[in-house]
């Protein structure tokens, strides 16, 4: 996953309005599936004449010969064209014609909402970021696949990829790739400071950081610029300290005891201990990666894909010195990390839903997931592929097992309807605490109040 959150406010407001129309609030609440169970009579997909209904969502009909005459359009991020080339295998294997509408990430949300607001059937399938799951389901933009995709199929996905396409236990999309933030460390810097292993808890991390910060180098650097990257790190930290963003009744709570504890810890590291590079308050994930490869920081949290650049002499000064593993936990929490996985969803306005579902089945299978890693380095959603010989052979960095381990500790951002609107509020208040302008508790109390006002205003 890469840094991403460039969304035009006009479209955020428009989509929020669409959510309001269907009677949803920005706080997560129970919602009904838009599709009947696959085992029910209504999900059979048969028309009165016995022919298959090509606009149904019936998993049992995906091999029907009638689908070979269908054509579907997928909107997906692909700026280099390699994905589009790989996706053509779907048409070769199924006979269903696939048109790929390639775009960049920052244009994706706008294109989806424009199509939805105009009730256009231009796109049958769309790439969906995890932070849009609640908004797209509650806004009735995408199909609910909860009772469409069989339970045994869902159980085969990595925890990170499956959870990232869910909202209120409803499946908004088929998992597309797996992604979380991971823990990276400089083995030489740790050894020079007297450590032969990375910290397993945040308490250990803090103590080790004091010895690692010396000679103009810092123990760690973070993507704590006032942006979505800050929310990502904050979410992982909250769950690490046993916190959550929701009360037992499912309502949003950004100022829980665990959240305050996490933000206090983050603030102590940068303001009291001064073991974090102060430039972190202006850094994104790419800046953190650059500092790590330059040997300026000993530890970092970042997305997968840092290797092989970290071992490329033309890009790194720490060749063969870095390793990757689980982010620290605290107390009974082994580890926690924010998810960056995405999915592919079926638009409500699609006129070719059965063929679109056939694509989702193929996309989530070995036929696509294996070459997507071996040819493009994108981590699979299928747990079984992490033991696949071809996948193992393609992992030249020999880190895939360590990357896979973190996927089982992925946690979502609170992706209810309205998140893309009030995420700015959360990052702004968290940043104020890190900058020393507010106490952690005051910052989160203010965030809770402002978000609550934004929710009420939208209702």
Coordinates of C-alpha atoms in Angstrom, one line a residue:
X1 CA 0.0 0.0 0.0
X2 CA 1.2 3.5 -0.8
X3 CA 0.4 6.9 0.8
X4 CA -3.0 8.0 -0.4
X5 CA -5.8 10.2 0.7
X6 CA -6.1 13.0 -2.0
X7 CA -9.9 13.2 -2.1
X8 CA -11.7 16.2 -3.5
X9 CA -14.0 17.7 -0.8
X10 CA -16.8 18.3 -3.2
X11 CA -17.2 14.6 -3.8
X12 CA -16.9 13.8 -0.1
X13 CA -19.8 16.1 0.6
X14 CA -21.8 14.7 -2.3
X15 CA -21.3 11.1 -1.2
X16 CA -22.1 12.1 2.4
X17 CA -25.3 13.6 1.1
X18 CA -26.1 10.3 -0.7
X19 CA -25.6 8.4 2.6
X20 CA -28.0 10.8 4.3
X21 CA -30.7 10.2 1.7
X22 CA -30.7 6.5 2.5
X23 CA -31.0 7.2 6.2
X24 CA -27.5 6.3 7.4
X25 CA -25.5 8.0 10.1
X26 CA -21.6 8.4 10.2
X27 CA -21.5 6.2 13.3
X28 CA -21.5 2.4 12.6
X29 CA -24.8 0.7 13.2
X30 CA -26.5 -2.5 12.2
X31 CA -27.4 -2.7 8.5
X32 CA -29.3 -5.2 6.5
X33 CA -27.9 -7.2 3.7
X34 CA -28.9 -6.0 0.3
X35 CA -28.8 -9.6 -1.0
X36 CA -30.8 -12.7 0.2
X37 CA -28.8 -15.7 1.3
X38 CA -27.2 -17.6 -1.5
X39 CA -29.1 -20.7 -0.4
X40 CA -32.6 -19.1 -0.6
X41 CA -34.9 -19.3 -3.6
X42 CA -34.5 -15.6 -4.3
X43 CA -30.8 -16.0 -4.9
X44 CA -31.0 -18.8 -7.5
X45 CA -30.7 -16.3 -10.4
X46 CA -33.2 -18.2 -12.5
X47 CA -35.7 -16.3 -14.7
X48 CA -39.2 -17.6 -15.3
X49 CA -38.0 -19.2 -18.6
X50 CA -35.3 -21.2 -16.9
X51 CA -32.5 -19.1 -18.4
X52 CA -29.8 -17.8 -16.1
X53 CA -30.4 -14.2 -14.9
X54 CA -27.3 -12.4 -16.0
X55 CA -27.9 -9.6 -13.5
X56 CA -28.2 -11.9 -10.5
X57 CA -25.6 -12.6 -7.8
X58 CA -25.6 -16.4 -7.7
X59 CA -22.3 -18.2 -6.9
X60 CA -23.7 -21.5 -8.3
X61 CA -24.2 -20.0 -11.7
X62 CA -20.7 -18.7 -12.4
X63 CA -19.9 -21.4 -14.9
X64 CA -23.0 -20.9 -17.0
X65 CA -22.1 -20.7 -20.8
X66 CA -24.3 -17.6 -21.2
X67 CA -21.7 -15.6 -19.4
X68 CA -19.3 -15.9 -22.3
X69 CA -21.3 -13.3 -24.2
X70 CA -21.0 -10.7 -21.3
X71 CA -18.7 -7.7 -21.2
X72 CA -17.8 -6.0 -17.9
X73 CA -15.9 -2.8 -17.0
X74 CA -13.5 -2.6 -14.1
X75 CA -12.3 0.7 -12.7
X76 CA -9.0 0.2 -11.0
X77 CA -5.7 1.9 -10.1
X78 CA -3.1 1.0 -12.7
X79 CA -0.7 3.8 -13.7
X80 CA 1.9 1.5 -15.3
X81 CA -0.3 -0.8 -17.3
X82 CA 1.2 -4.1 -15.9
X83 CA -2.0 -4.9 -14.0
X84 CA -4.2 -4.4 -17.0
X85 CA -2.0 -6.8 -18.9
X86 CA -2.3 -9.4 -16.1
X87 CA -6.1 -9.0 -15.9
X88 CA -6.6 -10.0 -19.5
X89 CA -6.0 -13.6 -18.3
X90 CA -9.5 -13.5 -17.0
X91 CA -11.0 -13.1 -20.5
X92 CA -8.7 -15.8 -21.8
X93 CA -9.8 -18.3 -19.1
X94 CA -13.5 -17.5 -18.9
X95 CA -14.5 -16.0 -22.3
X96 CA -16.0 -13.0 -20.5
X97 CA -14.8 -9.7 -22.0
X98 CA -13.1 -7.5 -19.5
X99 CA -12.6 -3.8 -20.1
X100 CA -10.2 -2.2 -17.7
X101 CA -10.6 1.6 -17.0
X102 CA -7.2 2.5 -15.5
X103 CA -6.8 5.5 -13.2
X104 CA -4.6 6.9 -10.5
X105 CA -5.5 6.6 -6.9
X106 CA -6.3 10.2 -6.3
X107 CA -8.9 10.1 -9.1
X108 CA -10.5 6.9 -8.0
X109 CA -12.9 8.1 -5.4
X110 CA -14.1 11.0 -7.6
X111 CA -14.8 8.7 -10.5
X112 CA -16.7 6.2 -8.3
X113 CA -18.9 8.9 -6.7
X114 CA -19.6 10.6 -10.0
X115 CA -20.9 7.4 -11.5
X116 CA -22.9 6.6 -8.4
X117 CA -24.5 10.1 -8.1
X118 CA -25.5 10.0 -11.8
X119 CA -26.7 6.4 -11.4
X120 CA -24.4 5.5 -14.3
X121 CA -23.9 1.8 -15.2
X122 CA -20.5 2.6 -16.8
X123 CA -18.6 0.7 -14.2
X124 CA -19.6 -2.8 -13.1
X125 CA -16.6 -3.2 -10.7
X126 CA -14.6 -0.7 -8.8
X127 CA -11.5 -0.8 -6.6
X128 CA -12.4 0.0 -3.0
X129 CA -10.1 1.3 -0.3
X130 CA -10.8 0.0 3.2
X131 CA -11.8 3.5 4.5
X132 CA -14.7 3.6 2.0
X133 CA -16.4 0.3 3.0
X134 CA -18.9 1.8 5.4
X135 CA -19.7 4.7 3.2
X136 CA -20.2 2.6 0.1
X137 CA -22.4 0.0 1.8
X138 CA -24.5 2.5 3.8
X139 CA -24.8 4.8 0.7
X140 CA -26.1 1.8 -1.3
X141 CA -23.3 2.3 -3.9
X142 CA -22.1 -1.3 -3.9
X143 CA -23.6 -4.8 -3.5
X144 CA -23.6 -6.5 -0.1
X145 CA -21.7 -9.8 -0.8
X146 CA -22.0 -11.2 2.8
X147 CA -24.4 -14.0 1.8
X148 CA -23.2 -14.3 -1.8
X149 CA -19.5 -15.3 -1.3
X150 CA -19.6 -18.8 0.4
X151 CA -18.3 -18.9 4.0
X152 CA -15.6 -21.4 3.2
X153 CA -14.2 -19.1 0.5
X154 CA -14.2 -16.2 3.0
X155 CA -12.4 -18.3 5.6
X156 CA -9.4 -18.8 3.2
X157 CA -8.5 -15.1 3.2
X158 CA -5.9 -13.4 5.3
X159 CA -7.3 -11.6 8.4
X160 CA -6.1 -8.3 7.1
X161 CA -7.6 -8.5 3.6
X162 CA -11.0 -9.9 4.8
X163 CA -11.5 -7.4 7.6
X164 CA -10.6 -4.5 5.4
X165 CA -13.6 -5.1 3.1
X166 CA -16.1 -5.5 5.9
X167 CA -18.3 -3.0 7.7
X168 CA -20.7 -4.0 10.5
X169 CA -19.9 -7.6 9.6
X170 CA -21.1 -7.0 6.0
X171 CA -18.9 -7.9 3.1
X172 CA -18.6 -4.8 0.8
X173 CA -16.1 -6.3 -1.7
X174 CA -13.9 -9.2 -2.5
X175 CA -10.4 -8.9 -1.0
X176 CA -7.9 -7.8 -3.7
X177 CA -4.6 -7.7 -1.9
X178 CA -3.2 -7.9 1.6
X179 CA -1.5 -5.0 3.3
X180 CA -0.6 -3.7 6.8
X181 CA 2.1 -1.6 8.3
X182 CA 5.1 -3.6 9.6
X183 CA 8.1 -3.2 11.9
X184 CA 11.5 -2.6 10.4
X185 CA 14.8 -2.3 12.3
X186 CA 18.5 -1.8 11.6
X187 CA 20.2 -4.9 13.1
X188 CA 23.6 -3.2 13.2
X189 CA 22.4 -0.1 15.0
X190 CA 20.6 -2.4 17.6
X191 CA 23.7 -4.5 18.0
X192 CA 25.9 -1.5 18.5
X193 CA 23.5 -0.4 21.3
X194 CA 23.8 -3.8 23.0
X195 CA 20.6 -5.5 21.6
X196 CA 20.5 -8.7 19.7
X197 CA 16.7 -8.6 19.1
X198 CA 14.0 -6.0 18.4
X199 CA 11.5 -4.9 21.1
X200 CA 8.4 -7.1 21.5
X201 CA 6.5 -4.5 23.6
X202 CA 6.1 -0.8 23.4
X203 CA 7.6 -0.6 26.9
X204 CA 10.8 -2.3 25.6
X205 CA 10.7 0.0 22.5
X206 CA 10.8 3.1 24.7
X207 CA 13.7 1.9 26.9
X208 CA 15.7 0.7 23.9
X209 CA 15.0 4.0 22.1
X210 CA 16.8 5.9 24.8
X211 CA 20.0 4.0 24.1
X212 CA 19.6 4.1 20.3
X213 CA 19.3 7.9 20.1
X214 CA 22.8 9.2 19.9
X215 CA 25.3 10.9 17.6
X216 CA 22.7 12.8 15.7
X217 CA 20.7 9.6 14.9
X218 CA 17.3 8.7 16.3
X219 CA 15.8 5.5 17.5
X220 CA 12.8 5.9 15.2
X221 CA 11.0 8.1 12.7
X222 CA 7.3 8.2 11.9
X223 CA 4.8 9.5 9.3
X224 CA 3.2 11.9 11.7
X225 CA 2.4 14.7 9.3
X226 CA -1.1 16.0 9.8
X227 CA -2.6 13.7 7.2
X228 CA -4.1 10.2 6.9
X229 CA -0.7 8.6 7.5
X230 CA -1.0 9.9 11.1
X231 CA -4.4 8.3 11.5
X232 CA -2.9 5.0 10.3
X233 CA -0.1 5.0 12.9
X234 CA -2.5 6.2 15.6
X235 CA -5.0 3.4 14.9
X236 CA -2.3 0.7 15.2
X237 CA -1.1 2.2 18.4
X238 CA -4.5 2.4 20.0
X239 CA -5.2 -1.3 19.4
X240 CA -1.6 -2.1 20.6
X241 CA -2.6 -0.7 24.0
X242 CA -5.8 -2.7 24.1
X243 CA -8.0 0.2 23.0
X244 CA -10.7 0.4 20.4
X245 CA -12.7 3.1 18.5
X246 CA -16.1 1.7 19.4
X247 CA -18.2 1.3 22.5
X248 CA -19.9 -2.0 23.2
X249 CA -23.1 -0.7 21.5
X250 CA -21.1 0.0 18.3
X251 CA -21.0 3.8 18.5
X252 CA -17.8 5.7 17.7
X253 CA -15.5 6.6 20.5
X254 CA -12.2 8.2 19.6
X255 CA -11.4 9.3 23.2
X256 CA -11.5 6.0 24.9
X257 CA -9.1 5.2 27.8
X258 CA -7.0 3.1 25.4
X259 CA -6.8 5.9 22.8
X260 CA -5.7 8.4 25.4
X261 CA -3.0 6.0 26.7
X262 CA -1.8 5.4 23.1
X263 CA -1.6 9.1 22.3
X264 CA 0.2 9.9 25.6
X265 CA 2.8 7.3 24.7
X266 CA 3.3 8.8 21.3
X267 CA 3.6 12.2 22.8
X268 CA 6.1 11.1 25.4
X269 CA 8.4 9.6 22.8
X270 CA 8.7 12.7 20.7
X271 CA 8.3 15.5 23.4
X272 CA 9.8 14.0 26.6
X273 CA 12.2 11.3 25.5
X274 CA 13.1 13.0 22.3
X275 CA 14.0 9.7 20.7
X276 CA 11.9 10.3 17.6
X277 CA 13.4 12.4 14.7
X278 CA 11.5 15.7 15.1
X279 CA 11.1 15.9 11.3
X280 CA 8.5 13.1 11.8
X281 CA 5.8 15.8 12.3
X282 CA 6.4 16.7 8.6
X283 CA 7.0 13.2 7.3
X284 CA 4.9 10.8 5.2
X285 CA 5.7 7.1 4.9
X286 CA 8.1 7.8 2.0
X287 CA 10.1 10.3 4.1
X288 CA 10.4 7.7 6.9
X289 CA 11.6 5.1 4.4
X290 CA 14.2 7.4 3.0
X291 CA 15.5 8.2 6.5
X292 CA 15.6 4.5 7.4
X293 CA 17.6 3.6 4.2
X294 CA 20.0 6.5 4.9
X295 CA 20.8 5.0 8.3
X296 CA 19.4 8.1 10.2
X297 CA 16.9 6.1 12.2
X298 CA 17.1 2.6 13.8
X299 CA 13.4 1.5 13.6
X300 CA 10.3 2.4 11.7
X301 CA 6.8 1.3 11.0
X302 CA 6.0 1.2 7.3
X303 CA 4.1 -0.7 4.6
X304 CA 5.3 -3.9 2.9
X305 CA 7.5 -3.4 -0.2
X306 CA 10.5 -1.8 1.6
X307 CA 12.6 -4.6 0.3
X308 CA 14.5 -4.9 -2.0
X309 CA 15.2 -1.2 -2.1
X310 CA 16.6 -1.4 1.4
X311 CA 19.3 -3.8 0.1
X312 CA 19.9 -1.9 -3.2
X313 CA 23.3 -0.1 -2.9
X314 CA 22.1 2.6 -5.3
X315 CA 19.1 3.4 -2.9
X316 CA 20.3 2.4 0.5
X317 CA 23.2 2.9 2.9
X318 CA 22.2 0.0 5.1
X319 CA 22.5 -2.9 2.7
X320 CA 22.1 -6.3 4.5
X321 CA 21.5 -4.5 7.8
X322 CA 17.7 -4.4 8.0
X323 CA 15.1 -6.9 9.1
X324 CA 11.3 -6.9 9.3
X325 CA 8.8 -8.5 11.8
X326 CA 5.8 -7.9 14.1
X327 CA 5.1 -4.4 15.4
X328 CA 5.3 -4.4 19.2
X329 CA 2.3 -5.0 21.4
X330 CA 1.7 -4.2 25.0
X331 CA 0.3 -6.3 27.9
X332 CA -1.8 -9.1 26.5
X333 CA -1.7 -7.7 23.0
X334 CA 1.0 -9.5 20.9
X335 CA 0.9 -7.0 18.1
X336 CA -1.5 -4.6 16.2
X337 CA -1.2 -2.8 12.9
X338 CA -3.4 -0.8 10.7
X339 CA -4.7 -2.4 7.5
X340 CA -4.1 -1.0 4.1
X341 CA -5.7 -3.9 2.2
X342 CA -8.3 -3.1 -0.5
X343 CA -11.0 -4.9 -2.4
X344 CA -13.0 -5.0 -5.6
X345 CA -16.7 -4.3 -5.3
X346 CA -19.7 -4.6 -7.6
X347 CA -21.6 -1.4 -8.2
X348 CA -25.3 -1.4 -7.5
X349 CA -25.9 0.1 -10.9
X350 CA -24.2 -2.7 -12.8
X351 CA -26.2 -4.5 -15.4
X352 CA -23.8 -7.4 -15.5
X353 CA -23.7 -8.6 -12.0
X354 CA -23.3 -12.3 -12.6
X355 CA -20.3 -11.8 -14.9
X356 CA -18.9 -9.3 -12.3
X357 CA -19.2 -11.9 -9.6
X358 CA -17.4 -14.4 -11.9
X359 CA -14.6 -11.9 -12.1
X360 CA -14.4 -11.6 -8.3
X361 CA -14.2 -15.3 -7.9
X362 CA -11.4 -15.5 -10.4
X363 CA -9.6 -12.4 -9.0
X364 CA -9.6 -14.0 -5.5
X365 CA -8.3 -17.3 -6.8
X366 CA -4.8 -18.7 -7.4
X367 CA -5.2 -17.9 -11.1
X368 CA -4.7 -14.2 -10.3
X369 CA -3.3 -14.0 -6.8
X370 CA -0.2 -16.1 -7.6
X371 CA 1.0 -14.1 -10.7
X372 CA 0.0 -10.9 -9.0
X373 CA 2.7 -11.6 -6.5
X374 CA 5.3 -13.4 -8.7
X375 CA 5.1 -10.8 -11.5
X376 CA 4.1 -7.6 -9.6
X377 CA 5.1 -8.2 -5.9
X378 CA 1.5 -7.7 -4.6
X379 CA 0.9 -9.7 -1.5
X380 CA -1.9 -12.4 -1.9
X381 CA -5.2 -12.5 0.0
X382 CA -5.2 -16.3 0.0
X383 CA -3.5 -17.7 3.1
X384 CA -2.7 -20.9 1.3
X385 CA -0.4 -19.1 -1.2
X386 CA 2.1 -18.2 1.5
X387 CA 3.2 -21.8 1.4
X388 CA 3.0 -22.1 -2.4
X389 CA 6.3 -23.1 -4.0
X390 CA 6.1 -20.5 -6.8
X391 CA 5.3 -17.8 -4.4
X392 CA 8.2 -18.8 -2.1
X393 CA 10.6 -18.9 -5.0
X394 CA 9.5 -15.5 -6.2
X395 CA 10.2 -14.0 -2.7
X396 CA 13.8 -13.0 -3.4
X397 CA 13.9 -11.0 -0.2
X398 CA 13.0 -14.0 1.9
X399 CA 10.7 -12.0 4.0
X400 CA 7.2 -13.3 3.0
X401 CA 6.7 -15.3 6.1
X402 CA 7.4 -12.3 8.3
X403 CA 5.1 -10.1 6.2
X404 CA 2.4 -12.7 6.4
X405 CA 2.6 -12.9 10.2
X406 CA 1.6 -9.2 10.6
X407 CA -1.4 -9.6 8.4
X408 CA -3.0 -11.7 11.2
X409 CA -2.9 -8.6 13.5
X410 CA -4.4 -6.0 11.1
X411 CA -6.9 -3.5 12.5
X412 CA -9.2 -1.2 10.4
X413 CA -9.5 2.5 10.7
X414 CA -13.1 3.3 12.0
X415 CA -14.5 3.1 8.4
X416 CA -18.1 4.0 9.1
X417 CA -20.0 6.4 6.8
X418 CA -18.5 9.8 7.0
X419 CA -15.0 8.7 7.8
X420 CA -13.5 10.4 4.8
X421 CA -15.0 13.6 6.1
X422 CA -14.1 13.6 9.7
X423 CA -10.7 11.8 9.4
X424 CA -9.3 15.3 9.0
X425 CA -10.7 16.2 12.4
X426 CA -9.0 13.3 14.1
X427 CA -5.6 13.8 12.5
X428 CA -5.7 17.5 13.3
X429 CA -6.4 16.9 17.0
X430 CA -3.9 14.1 17.3
X431 CA -1.3 16.3 15.7
X432 CA -1.9 19.1 18.2
X433 CA -1.1 16.7 21.0
X434 CA 2.1 15.6 19.3
X435 CA 3.1 19.2 18.6
X436 CA 2.6 20.1 22.3
X437 CA -0.4 22.4 21.8
X438 CA -2.8 20.2 23.7
X439 CA -2.7 17.4 26.2
X440 CA -3.5 14.0 24.7
X441 CA -6.8 13.8 26.6
X442 CA -7.9 17.3 25.7
X443 CA -7.0 16.7 22.0
X444 CA -9.1 13.5 21.9
X445 CA -11.9 15.0 23.8
X446 CA -12.0 17.9 21.4
X447 CA -11.8 15.4 18.5
X448 CA -14.8 13.4 19.9
X449 CA -16.8 16.6 20.3
X450 CA -16.1 17.9 16.8
X451 CA -16.8 14.6 15.2
X452 CA -20.0 14.2 17.1
X453 CA -21.1 17.7 15.8
X454 CA -20.1 16.7 12.3
X455 CA -22.2 13.6 12.6
X456 CA -25.2 15.4 13.9
X457 CA -24.9 18.1 11.3
X458 CA -25.0 15.5 8.6
X459 CA -28.1 13.8 9.9

